[in-house]
Amino acid sequence: MVIHLPDGYEISTDPTRLDTALIHRWLSLDAYWAMGRPREKQDTAIAGSLNFGLYDTASGAQVGYARVVTDGATFGWLCDVYIDPAVRGKGLGTALVAVIRDHLEPAGLRRLMLATADAHAVYAQVGFEPLADTDKWMVLGEQ
């Protein structure tokens, strides 16, 4: 399944390009899963993750973000996927997730997981499916 990034945008894993203050503002003020997250905690999460920034090529401004927590061999957790409201509706979220999927494919991860309350259709376009056997899974902490 090929999903192309719309013209005028690029994705980078270069951590020096990330606008960490903007990412924190987006997530802590507008993302239901990260509301109120302290800046220090967000910075620690960024430092321990494989980060993907989405940028407007004309201005260089960051317009999206996602990160993956992974061992790079067997498992990955996709999280903090966020697209600036000003550019939503252009397929950027789907394209960002597709690029992440393709970036991780050579590692041969057994499983790439995520949790979402409202974007199932976005992730389904990229190949994600609901867990088939939820009785196998357990959690420690917030549900």
PDB file of C-alpha atoms in Angstrom:
ATOM      1  CA  MET A   1       0.000   0.000   0.000  1.00  0.00           C
ATOM      2  CA  VAL A   2       1.678   3.180  -1.228  1.00  0.00           C
ATOM      3  CA  ILE A   3       0.730   6.488   0.356  1.00  0.00           C
ATOM      4  CA  HIS A   4       2.527   9.576  -0.887  1.00  0.00           C
ATOM      5  CA  LEU A   5       3.409  12.676   1.064  1.00  0.00           C
ATOM      6  CA  PRO A   6       1.624  15.674  -0.481  1.00  0.00           C
ATOM      7  CA  ASP A   7       3.800  18.112  -2.435  1.00  0.00           C
ATOM      8  CA  GLY A   8       5.245  20.898  -0.348  1.00  0.00           C
ATOM      9  CA  TYR A   9       5.981  18.784   2.718  1.00  0.00           C
ATOM     10  CA  GLU A  10       8.880  16.682   3.928  1.00  0.00           C
ATOM     11  CA  ILE A  11       9.562  14.338   6.825  1.00  0.00           C
ATOM     12  CA  SER A  12      12.832  14.147   8.715  1.00  0.00           C
ATOM     13  CA  THR A  13      14.201  12.055  11.564  1.00  0.00           C
ATOM     14  CA  ASP A  14      16.872  14.674  12.298  1.00  0.00           C
ATOM     15  CA  PRO A  15      16.363  15.530  15.992  1.00  0.00           C
ATOM     16  CA  THR A  16      18.068  18.924  15.570  1.00  0.00           C
ATOM     17  CA  ARG A  17      15.178  20.085  13.355  1.00  0.00           C
ATOM     18  CA  LEU A  18      12.496  19.419  15.971  1.00  0.00           C
ATOM     19  CA  ASP A  19      10.787  22.453  17.470  1.00  0.00           C
ATOM     20  CA  THR A  20      10.482  20.940  20.939  1.00  0.00           C
ATOM     21  CA  ALA A  21       8.667  23.959  22.397  1.00  0.00           C
ATOM     22  CA  LEU A  22       6.044  23.717  19.647  1.00  0.00           C
ATOM     23  CA  ILE A  23       5.702  19.950  20.105  1.00  0.00           C
ATOM     24  CA  HIS A  24       5.172  20.436  23.821  1.00  0.00           C
ATOM     25  CA  ARG A  25       2.577  23.156  23.234  1.00  0.00           C
ATOM     26  CA  TRP A  26       0.690  21.011  20.704  1.00  0.00           C
ATOM     27  CA  LEU A  27       0.618  17.931  22.904  1.00  0.00           C
ATOM     28  CA  SER A  28       0.139  19.449  26.345  1.00  0.00           C
ATOM     29  CA  LEU A  29      -2.611  21.848  25.258  1.00  0.00           C
ATOM     30  CA  ASP A  30      -4.433  20.068  22.418  1.00  0.00           C
ATOM     31  CA  ALA A  31      -3.833  16.301  22.496  1.00  0.00           C
ATOM     32  CA  TYR A  32      -6.274  14.387  24.721  1.00  0.00           C
ATOM     33  CA  TRP A  33      -3.628  11.772  25.591  1.00  0.00           C
ATOM     34  CA  ALA A  34      -0.997  14.301  26.708  1.00  0.00           C
ATOM     35  CA  MET A  35      -2.964  17.193  28.194  1.00  0.00           C
ATOM     36  CA  GLY A  36      -0.912  18.894  30.870  1.00  0.00           C
ATOM     37  CA  ARG A  37       2.222  16.846  30.192  1.00  0.00           C
ATOM     38  CA  PRO A  38       5.149  18.761  31.727  1.00  0.00           C
ATOM     39  CA  ARG A  39       7.819  20.090  29.361  1.00  0.00           C
ATOM     40  CA  GLU A  40      10.565  18.117  31.120  1.00  0.00           C
ATOM     41  CA  LYS A  41       8.655  14.864  30.631  1.00  0.00           C
ATOM     42  CA  GLN A  42       8.068  15.668  26.954  1.00  0.00           C
ATOM     43  CA  ASP A  43      11.747  16.460  26.425  1.00  0.00           C
ATOM     44  CA  THR A  44      12.709  13.158  28.089  1.00  0.00           C
ATOM     45  CA  ALA A  45      10.237  11.290  25.862  1.00  0.00           C
ATOM     46  CA  ILE A  46      11.700  12.931  22.751  1.00  0.00           C
ATOM     47  CA  ALA A  47      15.257  12.100  23.828  1.00  0.00           C
ATOM     48  CA  GLY A  48      14.375   8.415  24.270  1.00  0.00           C
ATOM     49  CA  SER A  49      12.489   7.997  20.992  1.00  0.00           C
ATOM     50  CA  LEU A  50      12.883   7.806  17.243  1.00  0.00           C
ATOM     51  CA  ASN A  51      11.307  11.115  16.202  1.00  0.00           C
ATOM     52  CA  PHE A  52       9.658  12.130  12.949  1.00  0.00           C
ATOM     53  CA  GLY A  53       9.110  15.790  12.155  1.00  0.00           C
ATOM     54  CA  LEU A  54       6.814  16.907   9.342  1.00  0.00           C
ATOM     55  CA  TYR A  55       7.800  20.209   7.716  1.00  0.00           C
ATOM     56  CA  ASP A  56       6.439  22.695   5.213  1.00  0.00           C
ATOM     57  CA  THR A  57       9.188  22.851   2.563  1.00  0.00           C
ATOM     58  CA  ALA A  58       8.485  26.478   1.598  1.00  0.00           C
ATOM     59  CA  SER A  59       8.746  27.959   5.101  1.00  0.00           C
ATOM     60  CA  GLY A  60      10.647  25.195   6.913  1.00  0.00           C
ATOM     61  CA  ALA A  61       8.035  25.350   9.687  1.00  0.00           C
ATOM     62  CA  GLN A  62       7.217  22.183  11.559  1.00  0.00           C
ATOM     63  CA  VAL A  63       3.602  21.165  10.957  1.00  0.00           C
ATOM     64  CA  GLY A  64       3.513  17.656  12.420  1.00  0.00           C
ATOM     65  CA  TYR A  65       5.208  15.216  14.730  1.00  0.00           C
ATOM     66  CA  ALA A  66       5.252  11.568  15.759  1.00  0.00           C
ATOM     67  CA  ARG A  67       7.595   9.374  17.734  1.00  0.00           C
ATOM     68  CA  VAL A  68       8.305   5.681  18.053  1.00  0.00           C
ATOM     69  CA  VAL A  69       9.590   3.967  21.170  1.00  0.00           C
ATOM     70  CA  THR A  70      11.419   0.891  19.906  1.00  0.00           C
ATOM     71  CA  ASP A  71      14.269  -1.536  20.458  1.00  0.00           C
ATOM     72  CA  GLY A  72      14.803  -1.442  16.696  1.00  0.00           C
ATOM     73  CA  ALA A  73      14.560  -5.214  16.421  1.00  0.00           C
ATOM     74  CA  THR A  74      11.313  -6.696  17.733  1.00  0.00           C
ATOM     75  CA  PHE A  75       8.815  -4.097  18.934  1.00  0.00           C
ATOM     76  CA  GLY A  76       7.719  -0.508  18.449  1.00  0.00           C
ATOM     77  CA  TRP A  77       5.143   1.797  20.001  1.00  0.00           C
ATOM     78  CA  LEU A  78       3.899   4.621  17.773  1.00  0.00           C
ATOM     79  CA  CYS A  79       2.766   7.609  19.807  1.00  0.00           C
ATOM     80  CA  ASP A  80       2.300  11.358  19.994  1.00  0.00           C
ATOM     81  CA  VAL A  81       1.133  11.593  16.382  1.00  0.00           C
ATOM     82  CA  TYR A  82       0.031  15.180  15.873  1.00  0.00           C
ATOM     83  CA  ILE A  83      -0.732  17.369  12.858  1.00  0.00           C
ATOM     84  CA  ASP A  84      -1.096  21.133  13.234  1.00  0.00           C
ATOM     85  CA  PRO A  85      -4.798  22.006  12.929  1.00  0.00           C
ATOM     86  CA  ALA A  86      -3.972  24.586  10.223  1.00  0.00           C
ATOM     87  CA  VAL A  87      -2.888  21.827   7.802  1.00  0.00           C
ATOM     88  CA  ARG A  88      -5.263  19.004   8.722  1.00  0.00           C
ATOM     89  CA  GLY A  89      -7.402  17.450   5.999  1.00  0.00           C
ATOM     90  CA  LYS A  90      -4.560  17.167   3.466  1.00  0.00           C
ATOM     91  CA  GLY A  91      -3.670  13.536   4.181  1.00  0.00           C
ATOM     92  CA  LEU A  92      -0.559  14.517   6.136  1.00  0.00           C
ATOM     93  CA  GLY A  93      -1.315  12.318   9.152  1.00  0.00           C
ATOM     94  CA  THR A  94      -1.823   9.250   6.997  1.00  0.00           C
ATOM     95  CA  ALA A  95       1.312  10.048   4.998  1.00  0.00           C
ATOM     96  CA  LEU A  96       3.359  10.575   8.171  1.00  0.00           C
ATOM     97  CA  VAL A  97       2.290   7.208   9.569  1.00  0.00           C
ATOM     98  CA  ALA A  98       2.995   5.510   6.218  1.00  0.00           C
ATOM     99  CA  VAL A  99       6.521   6.960   6.174  1.00  0.00           C
ATOM    100  CA  ILE A 100       7.070   5.719   9.730  1.00  0.00           C
ATOM    101  CA  ARG A 101       5.791   2.240   8.793  1.00  0.00           C
ATOM    102  CA  ASP A 102       8.107   2.140   5.774  1.00  0.00           C
ATOM    103  CA  HIS A 103      11.073   3.494   7.761  1.00  0.00           C
ATOM    104  CA  LEU A 104      10.695   0.689  10.323  1.00  0.00           C
ATOM    105  CA  GLU A 105       9.998  -2.115   7.806  1.00  0.00           C
ATOM    106  CA  PRO A 106      13.678  -3.065   7.237  1.00  0.00           C
ATOM    107  CA  ALA A 107      14.091  -3.687  10.992  1.00  0.00           C
ATOM    108  CA  GLY A 108      11.614  -6.559  10.754  1.00  0.00           C
ATOM    109  CA  LEU A 109       9.738  -5.595  13.914  1.00  0.00           C
ATOM    110  CA  ARG A 110       7.381  -8.334  15.017  1.00  0.00           C
ATOM    111  CA  ARG A 111       4.850  -5.780  16.153  1.00  0.00           C
ATOM    112  CA  LEU A 112       4.228  -2.042  15.865  1.00  0.00           C
ATOM    113  CA  MET A 113       1.441  -0.889  18.153  1.00  0.00           C
ATOM    114  CA  LEU A 114      -0.461   2.260  18.976  1.00  0.00           C
ATOM    115  CA  ALA A 115      -3.504   3.411  20.886  1.00  0.00           C
ATOM    116  CA  THR A 116      -6.117   5.831  19.593  1.00  0.00           C
ATOM    117  CA  ALA A 117      -9.518   6.982  20.707  1.00  0.00           C
ATOM    118  CA  ASP A 118     -10.546   8.705  17.495  1.00  0.00           C
ATOM    119  CA  ALA A 119      -8.269   8.073  14.493  1.00  0.00           C
ATOM    120  CA  HIS A 120      -8.860   4.406  13.693  1.00  0.00           C
ATOM    121  CA  ALA A 121      -9.597   5.170  10.034  1.00  0.00           C
ATOM    122  CA  VAL A 122      -6.291   7.018   9.597  1.00  0.00           C
ATOM    123  CA  TYR A 123      -4.284   4.088  10.916  1.00  0.00           C
ATOM    124  CA  ALA A 124      -6.359   1.474   9.069  1.00  0.00           C
ATOM    125  CA  GLN A 125      -5.368   3.128   5.758  1.00  0.00           C
ATOM    126  CA  VAL A 126      -1.753   2.305   6.612  1.00  0.00           C
ATOM    127  CA  GLY A 127      -2.458  -1.312   7.601  1.00  0.00           C
ATOM    128  CA  PHE A 128      -3.112  -1.164  11.344  1.00  0.00           C
ATOM    129  CA  GLU A 129      -5.877  -3.418  12.678  1.00  0.00           C
ATOM    130  CA  PRO A 130      -7.604  -3.797  16.042  1.00  0.00           C
ATOM    131  CA  LEU A 131      -6.075  -6.418  18.334  1.00  0.00           C
ATOM    132  CA  ALA A 132      -7.545  -9.812  17.510  1.00  0.00           C
ATOM    133  CA  ASP A 133      -7.047 -11.333  20.937  1.00  0.00           C
ATOM    134  CA  THR A 134      -7.197  -8.667  23.609  1.00  0.00           C
ATOM    135  CA  ASP A 135      -7.180 -11.306  26.365  1.00  0.00           C
ATOM    136  CA  LYS A 136      -3.413 -11.729  25.827  1.00  0.00           C
ATOM    137  CA  TRP A 137      -2.617  -8.113  26.624  1.00  0.00           C
ATOM    138  CA  MET A 138      -2.176  -6.542  30.016  1.00  0.00           C
ATOM    139  CA  VAL A 139      -1.294  -3.075  31.203  1.00  0.00           C
ATOM    140  CA  LEU A 140       0.296  -1.570  34.282  1.00  0.00           C
ATOM    141  CA  GLY A 141      -0.726   2.028  34.811  1.00  0.00           C
ATOM    142  CA  GLU A 142      -3.200   4.347  33.170  1.00  0.00           C
ATOM    143  CA  GLN A 143      -5.824   2.779  30.910  1.00  0.00           C
TER     144      GLN A 143
END
